[in-house]
Tab-separated table of C-alpha atoms and ligand atoms in Angstrom:
chain	number	residue	atom	x	y	z
A	1	UNK	CA	-29.611	43.339	60.438
A	2	UNK	CA	-26.751	41.684	62.319
A	3	UNK	CA	-23.922	43.951	63.489
A	4	UNK	CA	-20.505	42.623	64.465
A	5	UNK	CA	-17.941	44.844	66.250
A	6	UNK	CA	-14.253	44.305	65.579
A	7	UNK	CA	-11.008	46.180	66.071
A	8	UNK	CA	-8.479	46.816	63.323
A	9	UNK	CA	-5.139	45.053	63.084
A	10	UNK	CA	-4.317	41.660	64.481
A	11	UNK	CA	-7.842	40.690	65.560
A	12	UNK	CA	-9.358	41.798	62.257
A	13	UNK	CA	-6.805	39.847	60.190
A	14	UNK	CA	-7.246	36.683	62.227
A	15	UNK	CA	-11.030	36.990	62.132
A	16	UNK	CA	-11.244	36.893	58.322
A	17	UNK	CA	-11.097	33.059	58.091
A	18	UNK	CA	-13.865	32.804	60.712
A	19	UNK	CA	-16.024	35.261	58.791
A	20	UNK	CA	-15.376	33.280	55.631
A	21	UNK	CA	-16.593	30.108	57.347
A	22	UNK	CA	-19.805	31.967	58.133
A	23	UNK	CA	-20.114	32.977	54.456
A	24	UNK	CA	-19.233	36.598	55.267
A	25	UNK	CA	-16.805	38.560	53.062
A	26	UNK	CA	-15.850	42.140	53.931
A	27	UNK	CA	-16.230	44.546	51.018
A	28	UNK	CA	-13.949	47.309	52.368
A	29	UNK	CA	-10.371	47.150	53.628
A	30	UNK	CA	-10.448	48.620	57.179
A	31	UNK	CA	-6.752	49.567	57.002
A	32	UNK	CA	-7.438	51.804	53.984
A	33	UNK	CA	-11.017	52.871	54.329
A	34	UNK	CA	-12.055	55.617	56.721
A	35	UNK	CA	-15.495	54.108	57.003
A	36	UNK	CA	-16.476	52.929	60.460
A	37	UNK	CA	-19.316	50.741	59.231
A	38	UNK	CA	-18.175	48.168	56.684
A	39	UNK	CA	-20.527	46.410	54.320
A	40	UNK	CA	-20.280	42.711	53.673
A	41	UNK	CA	-21.441	40.477	50.835
A	42	UNK	CA	-24.532	39.730	52.941
A	43	UNK	CA	-26.991	42.644	52.865
A	44	UNK	CA	-28.106	41.973	56.446
A	45	UNK	CA	-24.636	41.689	58.009
A	46	UNK	CA	-22.383	44.684	58.702
A	47	UNK	CA	-19.179	45.242	60.637
A	48	UNK	CA	-18.296	48.091	62.991
A	49	UNK	CA	-14.637	49.042	63.279
A	50	UNK	CA	-14.051	50.308	66.817
A	51	UNK	CA	-11.176	50.665	69.268
A	52	UNK	CA	-10.248	47.304	70.770
A	53	UNK	CA	-11.149	48.444	74.287
A	54	UNK	CA	-14.573	49.639	73.104
A	55	UNK	CA	-15.720	46.329	71.574
A	56	UNK	CA	-17.291	44.959	74.814
A	57	UNK	CA	-19.027	48.300	75.416
A	58	UNK	CA	-20.604	48.395	71.937
A	59	UNK	CA	-21.916	44.871	72.454
A	60	UNK	CA	-23.043	45.511	76.057
A	61	UNK	CA	-25.171	48.497	75.015
A	62	UNK	CA	-26.523	46.876	71.843
A	63	UNK	CA	-24.591	49.059	69.369
A	64	UNK	CA	-23.432	45.709	68.015
A	65	UNK	CA	-25.035	42.274	68.377
A	66	UNK	CA	-21.729	40.440	68.440
A	67	UNK	CA	-18.083	41.355	68.955
A	68	UNK	CA	-14.626	39.843	68.945
A	69	UNK	CA	-12.341	40.925	71.733
A	70	UNK	CA	-9.286	39.796	73.691
A	71	UNK	CA	-9.709	38.133	77.064
A	72	UNK	CA	-7.564	40.965	78.487
A	73	UNK	CA	-10.022	43.612	77.272
A	74	UNK	CA	-12.969	41.571	78.466
A	75	UNK	CA	-11.552	41.183	81.979
A	76	UNK	CA	-10.886	44.918	82.206
A	77	UNK	CA	-14.426	45.667	80.982
A	78	UNK	CA	-16.018	43.238	83.432
A	79	UNK	CA	-18.181	41.379	80.900
A	80	UNK	CA	-21.538	42.752	82.139
A	81	UNK	CA	-24.432	41.893	79.823
A	82	UNK	CA	-22.267	39.755	77.573
A	83	UNK	CA	-22.727	36.128	76.634
A	84	UNK	CA	-19.329	34.599	75.862
A	85	UNK	CA	-19.930	31.434	73.866
A	86	UNK	CA	-16.540	30.855	72.209
A	87	UNK	CA	-12.801	31.092	72.726
A	88	UNK	CA	-11.789	31.726	69.115
A	89	UNK	CA	-8.118	30.789	69.723
A	90	UNK	CA	-6.900	33.810	67.756
A	91	UNK	CA	-4.649	36.796	68.572
A	92	UNK	CA	-2.910	34.702	71.190
A	93	UNK	CA	-0.434	36.187	73.611
A	94	UNK	CA	0.133	36.217	77.354
A	95	UNK	CA	-0.294	38.774	80.126
A	96	UNK	CA	2.955	39.146	82.015
A	97	UNK	CA	4.850	41.116	84.609
A	98	UNK	CA	8.099	42.623	83.337
A	99	UNK	CA	10.845	44.640	85.025
A	100	UNK	CA	14.176	46.197	84.118
A	101	UNK	CA	16.834	43.541	83.753
A	102	UNK	CA	18.700	45.046	86.754
A	103	UNK	CA	15.660	45.100	89.079
A	104	UNK	CA	15.573	42.349	91.741
A	105	UNK	CA	11.875	41.441	91.507
A	106	UNK	CA	12.101	38.296	93.650
A	107	UNK	CA	13.570	40.228	96.592
A	108	UNK	CA	11.187	43.134	96.156
A	109	UNK	CA	8.094	40.973	96.481
A	110	UNK	CA	9.589	38.797	99.222
A	111	UNK	CA	10.473	41.756	101.422
A	112	UNK	CA	6.881	42.922	101.414
A	113	UNK	CA	7.823	46.310	100.022
A	114	UNK	CA	5.303	48.166	97.865
A	115	UNK	CA	5.754	47.724	94.167
A	116	UNK	CA	4.866	50.474	91.721
A	117	UNK	CA	3.280	48.931	88.652
A	118	UNK	CA	2.423	50.786	85.436
A	119	UNK	CA	-0.231	49.210	83.252
A	120	UNK	CA	-3.199	49.614	80.976
A	121	UNK	CA	-4.654	46.500	82.639
A	122	UNK	CA	-5.359	47.774	86.144
A	123	UNK	CA	-8.099	45.259	87.025
A	124	UNK	CA	-5.979	42.274	85.997
A	125	UNK	CA	-2.882	43.680	87.757
A	126	UNK	CA	-4.801	44.505	90.956
A	127	UNK	CA	-6.324	41.039	91.140
A	128	UNK	CA	-3.042	39.278	90.367
A	129	UNK	CA	-0.928	41.070	92.963
A	130	UNK	CA	-3.714	40.856	95.566
A	131	UNK	CA	-3.807	37.079	95.068
A	132	UNK	CA	-0.064	36.987	95.797
A	133	UNK	CA	-0.400	39.268	98.812
A	134	UNK	CA	1.884	41.860	97.198
A	135	UNK	CA	1.072	45.513	97.870
A	136	UNK	CA	1.071	47.588	94.722
A	137	UNK	CA	0.611	51.184	93.688
A	138	UNK	CA	-0.899	51.112	90.218
A	139	UNK	CA	-0.242	53.768	87.598
A	140	UNK	CA	-2.728	53.683	84.733
A	141	UNK	CA	-1.224	54.184	81.266
A	142	UNK	CA	-2.828	53.870	77.842
A	143	UNK	CA	0.185	52.695	75.847
A	144	UNK	CA	3.975	52.237	75.657
A	145	UNK	CA	4.074	50.854	79.174
A	146	UNK	CA	7.631	49.665	78.565
A	147	UNK	CA	8.805	53.237	79.073
A	148	UNK	CA	7.695	53.524	82.694
A	149	UNK	CA	10.449	51.382	84.297
A	150	UNK	CA	13.059	52.922	81.986
A	151	UNK	CA	12.394	56.439	83.251
A	152	UNK	CA	12.077	55.379	86.892
A	153	UNK	CA	8.322	55.883	87.074
A	154	UNK	CA	7.510	52.258	87.952
A	155	UNK	CA	9.248	49.125	89.224
A	156	UNK	CA	7.275	46.841	86.946
A	157	UNK	CA	4.744	46.739	84.139
A	158	UNK	CA	1.874	44.407	83.393
A	159	UNK	CA	1.441	44.054	79.638
A	160	UNK	CA	0.652	41.616	76.868
A	161	UNK	CA	3.637	39.817	75.401
A	162	UNK	CA	3.706	37.934	72.153
A	163	UNK	CA	7.238	37.245	70.864
A	164	UNK	CA	8.938	39.141	73.698
A	165	UNK	CA	10.661	41.344	71.104
A	166	UNK	CA	9.314	44.624	72.502
A	167	UNK	CA	10.461	43.811	76.044
A	168	UNK	CA	13.910	42.782	74.805
A	169	UNK	CA	14.342	45.923	72.710
A	170	UNK	CA	13.688	47.953	75.870
A	171	UNK	CA	15.933	45.917	78.193
A	172	UNK	CA	13.020	44.516	80.145
A	173	UNK	CA	12.608	40.925	81.290
A	174	UNK	CA	9.461	38.907	81.864
A	175	UNK	CA	9.365	37.771	85.500
A	176	UNK	CA	5.850	36.280	85.795
A	177	UNK	CA	3.188	35.081	83.427
A	178	UNK	CA	-0.250	36.012	84.687
A	179	UNK	CA	-2.450	34.293	82.105
A	180	UNK	CA	-2.782	33.149	78.526
A	181	UNK	CA	-4.786	35.516	76.334
A	182	UNK	CA	-6.824	34.831	73.218
A	183	UNK	CA	-9.811	36.473	71.589
A	184	UNK	CA	-13.422	35.600	72.449
A	185	UNK	CA	-16.739	35.965	70.719
A	186	UNK	CA	-19.119	38.066	72.811
A	187	UNK	CA	-22.841	38.415	72.191
A	188	UNK	CA	-25.422	40.889	73.452
A	189	UNK	CA	-27.820	38.832	75.571
A	190	UNK	CA	-30.959	40.624	74.420
A	191	UNK	CA	-29.932	40.312	70.751
A	192	UNK	CA	-29.395	36.603	71.247
A	193	UNK	CA	-33.042	36.284	72.265
A	194	UNK	CA	-34.445	38.591	69.566
A	195	UNK	CA	-32.285	37.388	66.661
A	196	UNK	CA	-31.648	33.844	67.826
A	197	UNK	CA	-31.547	32.126	64.424
A	198	UNK	CA	-29.073	34.326	62.506
A	199	UNK	CA	-26.840	34.764	65.567
A	200	UNK	CA	-26.810	31.013	66.264
A	201	UNK	CA	-25.799	30.421	62.641
A	202	UNK	CA	-22.808	32.736	63.028
A	203	UNK	CA	-21.796	31.191	66.380
A	204	UNK	CA	-21.982	27.680	64.890
A	205	UNK	CA	-19.996	28.674	61.780
A	206	UNK	CA	-17.287	30.323	63.903
A	207	UNK	CA	-17.199	27.273	66.197
A	208	UNK	CA	-16.622	24.974	63.237
A	209	UNK	CA	-13.706	27.130	61.991
A	210	UNK	CA	-11.767	27.370	65.282
A	211	UNK	CA	-8.298	25.883	64.989
A	212	UNK	CA	-7.586	24.192	68.315
A	213	UNK	CA	-3.834	23.970	69.060
A	214	UNK	CA	-2.363	20.454	69.104
B	301	LIG	P1	5.921	41.337	71.136
B	301	LIG	O1	7.046	42.311	70.895
B	301	LIG	O2	5.728	40.371	69.995
B	301	LIG	O3	6.060	40.615	72.472
B	301	LIG	O4	4.573	42.167	71.165
B	301	LIG	C1	4.377	43.020	72.229
B	301	LIG	C2	3.451	44.152	71.912
B	301	LIG	O5	2.540	43.874	70.861
B	301	LIG	C3	2.640	44.402	73.153
B	301	LIG	O6	3.151	45.493	73.848
B	301	LIG	C4	1.256	44.651	72.645
B	301	LIG	O7	1.037	46.020	72.548
B	301	LIG	C5	1.201	44.042	71.280
B	301	LIG	N1	0.525	42.736	71.204
B	301	LIG	C6	1.120	41.555	70.932
B	301	LIG	N2	0.221	40.556	70.858
B	301	LIG	C7	-0.979	41.110	71.078
B	301	LIG	C8	-2.315	40.614	71.115
B	301	LIG	N3	-2.610	39.322	70.863
B	301	LIG	N4	-3.304	41.471	71.396
B	301	LIG	C9	-3.019	42.775	71.625
B	301	LIG	N5	-1.795	43.303	71.590
B	301	LIG	C10	-0.782	42.498	71.316
């Protein structure tokens, strides 16, 4: 049995063409079904539907052999025990710093004052501001980070941005881009040894279906 961990939503949708290239069709619709283990057309391949932030953990501990997860989630997890063979070039966005439109970010970081930053991505934020020599107080949130500067709880947020629509709707502006984000294939290292053939076949099929941007 080969088990692949995925999260619902954007990553799941964009993974379907890759699964198809590997000859895998999902028999249940994860948006409708309450099942957490989805069958596929292949009797020895199944999918786990887990929270996006849990995908690396399921693969690390062998609950799944393979997983698809954003680079952001992977960096926060740390990547222990995971082989990362492919950048799948899906679910693309960027990790950015954003502030209220009336906040003078340039002066704040130049003056060496401490910046209060709200984010779900504390490891990425810590590393980024440390590399710039900016002192930060981090506030960990689990969602709707855009609110924090609006209610005076933080000077800035670190969040993923796609179209920029969410920032704009909340009168926030992007002041720095930290990194480009896309989703990666991760593989449990022990599973790769024990189930080398079937896992290799999936990696190769995914590799052949990656659409590299022009
Ligand atoms: P947007 O308004 O298009 O900039 O999208 C911003 C929001 O959508 C962010 O706050 C994220 O929660 C979410 N988002 C956008 N793209 C991604 C992605 N590739 N992976 C995870 N979340 C995303």
